[in-house]
Amino acid sequence: MADRRRRRLSHAAIHLTAALGLVVLAVTSFVAYRHSTWLTAALIPSLLLLISSHALLAREIRRHEVIERALHDTNRELESFSYSVSHDLRAPLRSIDGFSQALVEDAGPALDAESRGHLDRIRAATQRMGRLIDDLLALSKVTRAEMKTERVDLTEIATQIAGDLARQAPDRRVHLTIAPGLTATGDPQLVRLALQNLIENAWKFTGRREQATIEVGATRDEDGFQAFYVRDNGAGYDPAFAQKLFGPFQRLHPASEFPGTGIGLATVQRIVHRHGGHVWAEGKINEGASFYFTLT
Amino acid sequence: MDEILLVEDNPDDVDLTLRAFRKSKIANEIVIARDGVEALDYLFATGPHAGRDSNSLPQLVLLDLKLPRLDGLQVLERIRGNPKTRLLPVVILTSSTEEPDLLTGYSLGANSYIRKPVDFQEFVVAVRRLGLYWLLLNQPPPHPPA
């Protein structure tokens, strides 16, 4: 906060000195036009003002360069971190899974049912960790990905996503409405990923409803900006834990009821923040949930 | 001639890959190199492999990327840079799906890029398909002039 205020102050100082310099220059030009002998003396203060504003600008630019360099370094560190996670963290998991499987195959008949069950649990946990690593990497990719800005048709994207879901689960009966003409400016791939996570969540959490309803539409946030929403009549959530919804690997439902690693909403939040927007939710246990986001 | 060169430094991965080959009934001889230098020594019949006939090349190279001394991408670069091994089928077999690895791997002339899944059963399926494709279905490049 203090940093932002300081930056605003120094920006104001730059503009003020530049404006003063211009005023003084205009006055001196006028004076010089009338009394050319005063020219030299009158130009000095304006020059001084211009020089000091230039110095301020130069300092500001240097400060920004330092910040940019620090950001660049952090980004590179993040990249090498996820690189080594991608390479190194999965290798031991492959060993655990592979040799557990080998044990089942080679010594299976000699093992009792309980021991075989334990081996199955080892393998299930290994694969869960593999998925967690993949999700963590995907989340960090969202942060690192370069952003494009273009017109995005959210209606079309939502329709495609819903179509894919319906094809994958032809026996599900979901009443789905997508408002026409939903468009925004943003990165098409990231916006698709955000919508995909929200619609897939709605799809998943209405899985136990006889009459599942999912609605994709737009409204306005409290500042009057366009906000998109995905609303469902599914399992909902306890509003007491609402602030946990968007944390990575946070889950408000047991995995046995609704599968998942808890990365979806964290991904949505990162995407929305990268667009300069905000995301929030409304919901109650067993009364469905609505997720809202802006992209500006 | 019909052998597979497996370039892999992790002994667990070596054992699991051999097991997957056995389960897939792939009977080709498998030569193991535990780092990039060893792989090149084998291919170019240098160092400890100086006595080997350098005209005899494996049918397929399975290349891990993260290796001690010379890494997988450097090995691939040397393989593609030598007229004798320029056309040798090389399949990258690694943990990573990081974009730079994929991009550099393909840019340097990898024939295929396969990510080792955590699930061993999936890995066995991957190895079986890989063997079927590269050892049976695919027509290898003609022998380069000696």
Short mmCIF file of C-alpha atoms in Angstrom, two decimals:
data_model
loop_
_atom_site.label_atom_id
_atom_site.label_comp_id
_atom_site.label_asym_id
_atom_site.label_seq_id
_atom_site.Cartn_x
_atom_site.Cartn_y
_atom_site.Cartn_z
CA MET A 1 0.00 0.00 0.00
CA ALA A 2 2.71 2.47 1.04
CA ASP A 3 4.59 1.48 -2.08
CA ARG A 4 1.62 2.22 -4.31
CA ARG A 5 1.08 5.62 -2.65
CA ARG A 6 4.74 6.50 -3.09
CA ARG A 7 4.52 5.56 -6.77
CA ARG A 8 1.39 7.69 -7.24
CA LEU A 9 3.10 10.62 -5.50
CA SER A 10 6.20 10.39 -7.66
CA HIS A 11 4.04 10.12 -10.79
CA ALA A 12 2.17 13.28 -9.66
CA ALA A 13 5.51 15.03 -9.06
CA ILE A 14 6.63 14.17 -12.60
CA HIS A 15 3.45 15.56 -14.12
CA LEU A 16 3.48 18.65 -11.90
CA THR A 17 7.08 19.59 -12.70
CA ALA A 18 6.54 18.96 -16.41
CA ALA A 19 3.40 21.13 -16.39
CA LEU A 20 5.17 23.89 -14.44
CA GLY A 21 8.05 23.71 -16.90
CA LEU A 22 5.64 24.16 -19.79
CA VAL A 23 3.85 27.10 -18.13
CA VAL A 24 7.16 28.81 -17.37
CA LEU A 25 8.33 28.17 -20.93
CA ALA A 26 5.14 29.68 -22.34
CA VAL A 27 5.45 32.73 -20.11
CA THR A 28 9.14 33.19 -20.92
CA SER A 29 8.45 32.88 -24.63
CA PHE A 30 5.80 35.57 -24.30
CA VAL A 31 8.15 37.76 -22.24
CA ALA A 32 11.03 37.12 -24.63
CA TYR A 33 8.76 38.15 -27.48
CA ARG A 34 8.08 41.51 -25.75
CA HIS A 35 11.51 42.19 -24.11
CA SER A 36 14.14 40.13 -25.86
CA THR A 37 16.87 41.35 -23.49
CA TRP A 38 15.36 39.32 -20.58
CA LEU A 39 15.39 36.14 -22.53
CA THR A 40 18.38 34.45 -20.94
CA ALA A 41 17.42 35.21 -17.34
CA ALA A 42 13.80 34.09 -17.81
CA LEU A 43 14.69 30.80 -19.48
CA ILE A 44 16.88 29.59 -16.61
CA PRO A 45 14.08 28.60 -14.15
CA SER A 46 12.17 26.75 -16.83
CA LEU A 47 15.27 24.84 -17.82
CA LEU A 48 15.92 23.98 -14.19
CA LEU A 49 12.38 22.70 -13.81
CA LEU A 50 12.63 20.61 -16.95
CA ILE A 51 15.93 19.13 -15.80
CA SER A 52 14.55 18.18 -12.40
CA SER A 53 11.46 16.56 -13.94
CA HIS A 54 13.73 14.62 -16.24
CA ALA A 55 15.77 13.43 -13.26
CA LEU A 56 12.59 12.30 -11.52
CA LEU A 57 11.49 10.40 -14.60
CA ALA A 58 14.87 8.75 -14.94
CA ARG A 59 14.73 7.62 -11.30
CA GLU A 60 11.25 6.22 -11.79
CA ILE A 61 12.35 4.28 -14.86
CA ARG A 62 15.31 2.84 -12.95
CA ARG A 63 13.00 1.73 -10.16
CA HIS A 64 10.74 -0.02 -12.64
CA GLU A 65 13.73 -1.73 -14.20
CA VAL A 66 14.73 -3.11 -10.81
CA ILE A 67 11.19 -4.42 -10.21
CA GLU A 68 11.05 -5.93 -13.66
CA ARG A 69 14.37 -7.70 -13.14
CA ALA A 70 13.19 -9.12 -9.80
CA LEU A 71 9.99 -10.36 -11.46
CA HIS A 72 11.96 -11.93 -14.27
CA ASP A 73 14.21 -13.73 -11.76
CA THR A 74 11.22 -14.99 -9.78
CA ASN A 75 9.62 -16.25 -12.95
CA ARG A 76 12.77 -18.08 -13.98
CA GLU A 77 13.07 -19.65 -10.55
CA LEU A 78 9.45 -20.78 -10.78
CA GLU A 79 10.15 -22.27 -14.17
CA SER A 80 13.17 -24.24 -13.02
CA PHE A 81 11.24 -25.35 -9.95
CA SER A 82 8.36 -26.79 -11.95
CA TYR A 83 10.85 -28.25 -14.41
CA SER A 84 12.52 -30.25 -11.68
CA VAL A 85 9.17 -31.17 -10.13
CA SER A 86 8.09 -32.47 -13.50
CA HIS A 87 11.28 -34.52 -13.94
CA ASP A 88 12.21 -35.67 -10.46
CA LEU A 89 9.11 -35.93 -8.29
CA ARG A 90 7.36 -38.45 -10.47
CA ALA A 91 10.26 -40.91 -10.79
CA PRO A 92 9.97 -42.32 -7.21
CA LEU A 93 6.21 -42.67 -7.70
CA ARG A 94 6.81 -44.83 -10.74
CA SER A 95 9.06 -47.07 -8.66
CA ILE A 96 6.51 -47.39 -5.85
CA ASP A 97 3.68 -48.15 -8.24
CA GLY A 98 5.71 -50.45 -10.49
CA PHE A 99 7.19 -52.60 -7.74
CA SER A 100 3.89 -52.81 -5.84
CA GLN A 101 2.35 -54.08 -9.03
CA ALA A 102 5.26 -56.51 -9.50
CA LEU A 103 4.67 -57.80 -5.97
CA VAL A 104 0.98 -58.36 -6.67
CA GLU A 105 1.82 -60.25 -9.85
CA ASP A 106 4.72 -62.34 -8.55
CA ALA A 107 3.69 -63.04 -4.97
CA GLY A 108 -0.06 -62.43 -5.26
CA PRO A 109 -1.17 -66.03 -4.63
CA ALA A 110 1.00 -66.23 -1.51
CA LEU A 111 -0.47 -63.04 -0.04
CA ASP A 112 -3.66 -62.95 1.99
CA ALA A 113 -6.53 -60.67 0.96
CA GLU A 114 -5.61 -57.99 3.48
CA SER A 115 -2.02 -57.71 2.22
CA ARG A 116 -3.25 -57.48 -1.36
CA GLY A 117 -5.62 -54.75 -0.20
CA HIS A 118 -2.69 -52.86 1.32
CA LEU A 119 -0.79 -53.07 -1.93
CA ASP A 120 -3.84 -51.73 -3.76
CA ARG A 121 -3.93 -48.82 -1.34
CA ILE A 122 -0.24 -48.08 -1.94
CA ARG A 123 -0.89 -47.98 -5.67
CA ALA A 124 -4.01 -45.82 -5.33
CA ALA A 125 -2.12 -43.32 -3.15
CA THR A 126 0.77 -43.25 -5.60
CA GLN A 127 -1.52 -42.45 -8.47
CA ARG A 128 -3.27 -39.79 -6.44
CA MET A 129 0.05 -38.13 -5.79
CA GLY A 130 0.88 -38.36 -9.49
CA ARG A 131 -2.34 -36.51 -10.26
CA LEU A 132 -1.58 -33.90 -7.59
CA ILE A 133 1.82 -33.24 -9.13
CA ASP A 134 0.26 -32.91 -12.59
CA ASP A 135 -2.38 -30.51 -11.27
CA LEU A 136 0.21 -28.43 -9.45
CA LEU A 137 2.22 -28.16 -12.66
CA ALA A 138 -0.89 -27.22 -14.63
CA LEU A 139 -1.67 -24.49 -12.09
CA SER A 140 1.82 -23.05 -12.33
CA LYS A 141 1.55 -23.12 -16.13
CA VAL A 142 -1.55 -20.93 -15.84
CA THR A 143 0.55 -18.40 -13.95
CA ARG A 144 3.48 -18.57 -16.36
CA ALA A 145 1.61 -18.72 -19.67
CA GLU A 146 1.93 -15.70 -21.93
CA MET A 147 -1.37 -13.87 -22.31
CA LYS A 148 -3.04 -12.90 -25.54
CA THR A 149 -5.86 -10.37 -25.54
CA GLU A 150 -8.63 -10.80 -28.04
CA ARG A 151 -12.40 -10.97 -28.30
CA VAL A 152 -13.62 -14.21 -26.71
CA ASP A 153 -17.04 -15.75 -27.33
CA LEU A 154 -17.99 -17.30 -23.99
CA THR A 155 -21.32 -18.57 -25.28
CA GLU A 156 -19.60 -20.64 -27.94
CA ILE A 157 -16.93 -21.95 -25.56
CA ALA A 158 -19.51 -22.89 -22.90
CA THR A 159 -21.60 -24.66 -25.53
CA GLN A 160 -18.61 -26.72 -26.69
CA ILE A 161 -17.67 -27.66 -23.12
CA ALA A 162 -21.24 -28.66 -22.27
CA GLY A 163 -21.43 -30.70 -25.48
CA ASP A 164 -18.27 -32.61 -24.57
CA LEU A 165 -19.61 -33.33 -21.08
CA ALA A 166 -22.94 -34.54 -22.43
CA ARG A 167 -21.17 -36.87 -24.88
CA GLN A 168 -19.02 -38.32 -22.10
CA ALA A 169 -22.06 -39.02 -19.90
CA PRO A 170 -24.99 -39.74 -22.22
CA ASP A 171 -27.13 -41.12 -19.37
CA ARG A 172 -27.01 -37.88 -17.36
CA ARG A 173 -30.07 -35.65 -17.67
CA VAL A 174 -29.04 -32.03 -17.16
CA HIS A 175 -31.12 -28.99 -17.94
CA LEU A 176 -28.52 -26.59 -19.27
CA THR A 177 -29.06 -22.99 -20.35
CA ILE A 178 -26.34 -20.82 -21.83
CA ALA A 179 -27.18 -17.16 -22.43
CA PRO A 180 -26.54 -16.00 -26.01
CA GLY A 181 -24.04 -13.29 -26.92
CA LEU A 182 -21.66 -13.61 -23.95
CA THR A 183 -18.41 -11.98 -25.07
CA ALA A 184 -15.40 -10.50 -23.32
CA THR A 185 -11.82 -9.47 -23.98
CA GLY A 186 -9.24 -11.92 -22.73
CA ASP A 187 -6.93 -14.82 -23.46
CA PRO A 188 -9.05 -17.41 -25.31
CA GLN A 189 -7.22 -20.45 -23.93
CA LEU A 190 -7.23 -19.25 -20.33
CA VAL A 191 -10.88 -18.16 -20.47
CA ARG A 192 -11.75 -21.58 -21.88
CA LEU A 193 -9.86 -23.27 -19.05
CA ALA A 194 -11.69 -21.16 -16.44
CA LEU A 195 -15.11 -21.89 -17.95
CA GLN A 196 -14.23 -25.55 -18.30
CA ASN A 197 -13.36 -25.81 -14.61
CA LEU A 198 -16.57 -24.03 -13.56
CA ILE A 199 -18.90 -25.97 -15.85
CA GLU A 200 -17.23 -29.31 -15.04
CA ASN A 201 -17.64 -28.52 -11.34
CA ALA A 202 -21.33 -27.72 -11.85
CA TRP A 203 -21.67 -30.96 -13.82
CA LYS A 204 -19.93 -32.95 -11.09
CA PHE A 205 -21.73 -31.43 -8.10
CA THR A 206 -25.19 -31.91 -9.65
CA GLY A 207 -24.39 -35.60 -10.22
CA ARG A 208 -26.85 -36.70 -7.54
CA ARG A 209 -29.74 -34.51 -8.65
CA GLU A 210 -32.72 -36.03 -10.43
CA GLN A 211 -33.39 -32.64 -12.03
CA ALA A 212 -29.95 -31.12 -12.52
CA THR A 213 -29.90 -27.50 -13.69
CA ILE A 214 -26.87 -25.56 -14.87
CA GLU A 215 -27.03 -22.00 -16.07
CA VAL A 216 -24.32 -19.89 -17.70
CA GLY A 217 -25.06 -16.19 -17.99
CA ALA A 218 -23.98 -12.62 -17.32
CA THR A 219 -24.92 -9.96 -14.80
CA ARG A 220 -23.23 -6.87 -13.28
CA ASP A 221 -20.94 -6.73 -10.26
CA GLU A 222 -21.39 -4.06 -7.57
CA ASP A 223 -19.23 -1.62 -9.58
CA GLY A 224 -21.37 -2.13 -12.67
CA PHE A 225 -18.83 -4.23 -14.57
CA GLN A 226 -19.99 -7.21 -16.59
CA ALA A 227 -19.75 -10.39 -14.53
CA PHE A 228 -20.25 -13.91 -15.88
CA TYR A 229 -21.67 -16.70 -13.78
CA VAL A 230 -22.08 -20.46 -13.74
CA ARG A 231 -24.96 -21.51 -11.49
CA ASP A 232 -26.08 -24.99 -10.50
CA ASN A 233 -28.59 -26.64 -8.18
CA GLY A 234 -26.09 -29.23 -6.95
CA ALA A 235 -24.51 -30.10 -3.62
CA GLY A 236 -23.61 -26.48 -2.84
CA TYR A 237 -21.22 -25.71 0.02
CA ASP A 238 -21.18 -24.43 3.57
CA PRO A 239 -20.80 -20.61 3.34
CA ALA A 240 -18.78 -20.70 6.57
CA PHE A 241 -15.89 -22.13 4.54
CA ALA A 242 -16.41 -19.92 1.49
CA GLN A 243 -12.97 -18.33 1.78
CA LYS A 244 -11.39 -21.77 1.42
CA LEU A 245 -13.08 -22.46 -1.92
CA PHE A 246 -10.38 -20.92 -4.08
CA GLY A 247 -7.30 -22.25 -2.23
CA PRO A 248 -5.25 -24.86 -4.12
CA PHE A 249 -5.99 -28.43 -2.94
CA GLN A 250 -8.82 -27.22 -0.71
CA ARG A 251 -11.87 -29.41 -0.82
CA LEU A 252 -15.21 -28.87 0.91
CA HIS A 253 -16.58 -32.33 0.05
CA PRO A 254 -15.07 -35.74 0.78
CA ALA A 255 -13.27 -37.23 -2.23
CA SER A 256 -15.39 -40.35 -1.83
CA GLU A 257 -18.52 -38.30 -2.67
CA PHE A 258 -17.12 -36.09 -5.40
CA PRO A 259 -13.72 -36.98 -6.89
CA GLY A 260 -11.06 -34.37 -7.59
CA THR A 261 -7.82 -32.93 -6.27
CA GLY A 262 -9.16 -29.46 -5.44
CA ILE A 263 -7.25 -27.51 -8.06
CA GLY A 264 -10.12 -26.34 -10.29
CA LEU A 265 -11.25 -23.19 -8.48
CA ALA A 266 -7.66 -22.19 -7.68
CA THR A 267 -7.01 -22.33 -11.42
CA VAL A 268 -10.13 -20.23 -12.10
CA GLN A 269 -9.03 -17.64 -9.56
CA ARG A 270 -5.54 -17.35 -11.06
CA ILE A 271 -6.92 -16.94 -14.55
CA VAL A 272 -9.40 -14.28 -13.43
CA HIS A 273 -6.72 -12.40 -11.48
CA ARG A 274 -4.39 -12.48 -14.46
CA HIS A 275 -7.11 -10.68 -16.40
CA GLY A 276 -7.43 -8.08 -13.65
CA GLY A 277 -10.87 -9.39 -12.66
CA HIS A 278 -12.28 -10.90 -9.49
CA VAL A 279 -14.16 -14.07 -8.66
CA TRP A 280 -16.67 -14.87 -5.93
CA ALA A 281 -19.22 -17.48 -5.01
CA GLU A 282 -22.65 -17.81 -3.50
CA GLY A 283 -24.09 -21.04 -2.19
CA LYS A 284 -25.56 -23.13 0.60
CA ILE A 285 -25.34 -26.78 1.49
CA ASN A 286 -27.64 -28.76 -0.81
CA GLU A 287 -28.98 -25.61 -2.44
CA GLY A 288 -26.51 -25.29 -5.28
CA ALA A 289 -23.72 -22.83 -5.95
CA SER A 290 -23.11 -19.82 -8.20
CA PHE A 291 -19.66 -18.75 -9.31
CA TYR A 292 -19.20 -15.24 -10.62
CA PHE A 293 -16.19 -13.69 -12.34
CA THR A 294 -15.25 -10.50 -14.12
CA LEU A 295 -12.49 -10.21 -16.70
CA THR A 296 -11.72 -6.50 -16.24
CA MET B 1 21.27 -55.39 -35.14
CA ASP B 2 17.86 -56.03 -33.59
CA GLU B 3 18.78 -54.70 -30.21
CA ILE B 4 17.27 -51.77 -28.35
CA LEU B 5 19.53 -49.24 -26.67
CA LEU B 6 17.93 -48.08 -23.43
CA VAL B 7 19.58 -44.92 -22.12
CA GLU B 8 18.42 -44.63 -18.52
CA ASP B 9 20.25 -43.79 -15.30
CA ASN B 10 17.60 -44.74 -12.75
CA PRO B 11 18.06 -48.45 -11.88
CA ASP B 12 14.41 -48.75 -10.83
CA ASP B 13 13.31 -47.44 -14.20
CA VAL B 14 15.70 -49.85 -15.93
CA ASP B 15 14.20 -52.82 -14.07
CA LEU B 16 10.63 -51.65 -14.65
CA THR B 17 11.25 -51.05 -18.34
CA LEU B 18 12.82 -54.51 -18.72
CA ARG B 19 9.86 -55.99 -16.90
CA ALA B 20 7.46 -54.13 -19.18
CA PHE B 21 9.31 -55.49 -22.24
CA ARG B 22 9.14 -59.02 -20.85
CA LYS B 23 5.43 -58.66 -20.18
CA SER B 24 4.95 -57.36 -23.71
CA LYS B 25 6.81 -60.38 -25.12
CA ILE B 26 9.38 -58.19 -26.79
CA ALA B 27 12.35 -60.46 -27.14
CA ASN B 28 14.90 -58.06 -28.64
CA GLU B 29 18.17 -57.80 -26.81
CA ILE B 30 18.26 -54.70 -24.65
CA VAL B 31 21.52 -52.85 -24.15
CA ILE B 32 21.59 -50.44 -21.23
CA ALA B 33 23.58 -47.22 -21.07
CA ARG B 34 23.46 -45.43 -17.74
CA ASP B 35 24.36 -41.97 -18.95
CA GLY B 36 24.82 -39.93 -22.11
CA VAL B 37 28.53 -40.61 -22.48
CA GLU B 38 28.02 -44.36 -22.21
CA ALA B 39 25.27 -44.17 -24.84
CA LEU B 40 27.52 -42.38 -27.33
CA ASP B 41 30.43 -44.73 -26.56
CA TYR B 42 28.20 -47.65 -27.45
CA LEU B 43 26.79 -46.10 -30.63
CA PHE B 44 30.16 -44.89 -31.96
CA ALA B 45 32.16 -47.86 -30.61
CA THR B 46 34.48 -45.71 -28.55
CA GLY B 47 35.80 -45.86 -24.97
CA PRO B 48 34.85 -49.12 -23.24
CA HIS B 49 33.02 -50.18 -26.43
CA ALA B 50 36.04 -49.61 -28.69
CA GLY B 51 35.98 -53.24 -29.88
CA ARG B 52 32.39 -53.13 -31.11
CA ASP B 53 31.54 -53.04 -34.82
CA SER B 54 30.47 -49.42 -35.24
CA ASN B 55 28.48 -50.27 -38.38
CA SER B 56 26.07 -52.32 -36.35
CA LEU B 57 23.46 -50.00 -34.91
CA PRO B 58 20.53 -50.75 -32.61
CA GLN B 59 17.09 -50.86 -34.18
CA LEU B 60 15.79 -48.31 -31.71
CA VAL B 61 17.12 -45.95 -29.05
CA LEU B 62 14.96 -45.22 -25.99
CA LEU B 63 16.31 -42.04 -24.52
CA ASP B 64 15.67 -40.58 -21.08
CA LEU B 65 16.27 -36.83 -20.88
CA LYS B 66 17.65 -36.22 -17.42
CA LEU B 67 20.96 -38.07 -17.37
CA PRO B 68 24.29 -37.59 -15.60
CA ARG B 69 27.20 -36.10 -17.60
CA LEU B 70 25.68 -35.64 -21.09
CA ASP B 71 21.90 -35.20 -20.88
CA GLY B 72 19.43 -36.78 -23.30
CA LEU B 73 19.03 -33.76 -25.54
CA GLN B 74 22.81 -33.45 -25.94
CA VAL B 75 22.97 -37.15 -26.83
CA LEU B 76 20.23 -36.63 -29.42
CA GLU B 77 22.14 -33.69 -30.89
CA ARG B 78 25.29 -35.83 -31.30
CA ILE B 79 23.29 -38.69 -32.80
CA ARG B 80 21.71 -36.39 -35.39
CA GLY B 81 25.03 -34.65 -36.04
CA ASN B 82 26.81 -37.86 -37.12
CA PRO B 83 26.14 -39.20 -40.65
CA LYS B 84 26.25 -42.78 -39.34
CA THR B 85 23.51 -42.34 -36.79
CA ARG B 86 21.66 -39.43 -38.40
CA LEU B 87 18.62 -41.55 -39.31
CA LEU B 88 18.60 -43.83 -36.26
CA PRO B 89 15.09 -44.02 -34.74
CA VAL B 90 15.19 -42.28 -31.35
CA VAL B 91 12.22 -42.28 -28.99
CA ILE B 92 12.39 -39.96 -26.01
CA LEU B 93 11.04 -41.75 -22.94
CA THR B 94 10.88 -39.38 -20.00
CA SER B 95 8.91 -38.10 -17.01
CA SER B 96 8.53 -34.57 -18.21
CA THR B 97 5.97 -32.97 -20.46
CA GLU B 98 7.47 -29.53 -20.00
CA GLU B 99 7.08 -27.60 -23.22
CA PRO B 100 10.78 -26.72 -23.62
CA ASP B 101 11.69 -30.43 -23.48
CA LEU B 102 9.11 -31.34 -26.11
CA LEU B 103 10.09 -28.46 -28.33
CA THR B 104 13.84 -29.05 -28.12
CA GLY B 105 13.37 -32.81 -28.42
CA TYR B 106 11.41 -32.55 -31.65
CA SER B 107 13.59 -29.70 -32.97
CA LEU B 108 16.67 -31.87 -32.56
CA GLY B 109 15.00 -34.63 -34.56
CA ALA B 110 13.43 -37.02 -32.07
CA ASN B 111 11.15 -39.51 -33.83
CA SER B 112 8.71 -39.72 -30.97
CA TYR B 113 8.19 -38.44 -27.43
CA ILE B 114 6.59 -40.59 -24.77
CA ARG B 115 5.93 -39.65 -21.20
CA LYS B 116 6.37 -42.42 -18.65
CA PRO B 117 3.09 -42.68 -16.74
CA VAL B 118 3.07 -43.20 -12.97
CA ASP B 119 0.72 -46.17 -13.36
CA PHE B 120 2.83 -49.21 -14.20
CA GLN B 121 -0.03 -50.92 -16.05
CA GLU B 122 -0.30 -47.90 -18.32
CA PHE B 123 3.46 -48.02 -18.78
CA VAL B 124 3.28 -51.67 -19.87
CA VAL B 125 0.62 -50.74 -22.42
CA ALA B 126 2.78 -47.86 -23.67
CA VAL B 127 5.85 -50.12 -24.02
CA ARG B 128 3.85 -52.80 -25.84
CA ARG B 129 2.55 -50.29 -28.38
CA LEU B 130 5.94 -48.70 -28.73
CA GLY B 131 7.53 -52.08 -29.42
CA LEU B 132 4.81 -53.05 -31.85
CA TYR B 133 5.16 -49.82 -33.77
CA TRP B 134 8.91 -49.27 -33.81
CA LEU B 135 10.11 -52.89 -34.00
CA LEU B 136 7.44 -54.42 -36.26
CA LEU B 137 5.32 -51.87 -38.06
CA ASN B 138 7.83 -49.15 -38.79
CA GLN B 139 10.22 -49.64 -41.76
CA PRO B 140 13.66 -48.68 -40.50
CA PRO B 141 15.84 -46.31 -42.54
CA PRO B 142 18.27 -48.03 -44.99
CA HIS B 143 21.77 -48.64 -43.72
CA PRO B 144 24.00 -45.62 -44.25
CA PRO B 145 27.02 -46.30 -46.49
CA ALA B 146 29.92 -47.56 -44.36
#
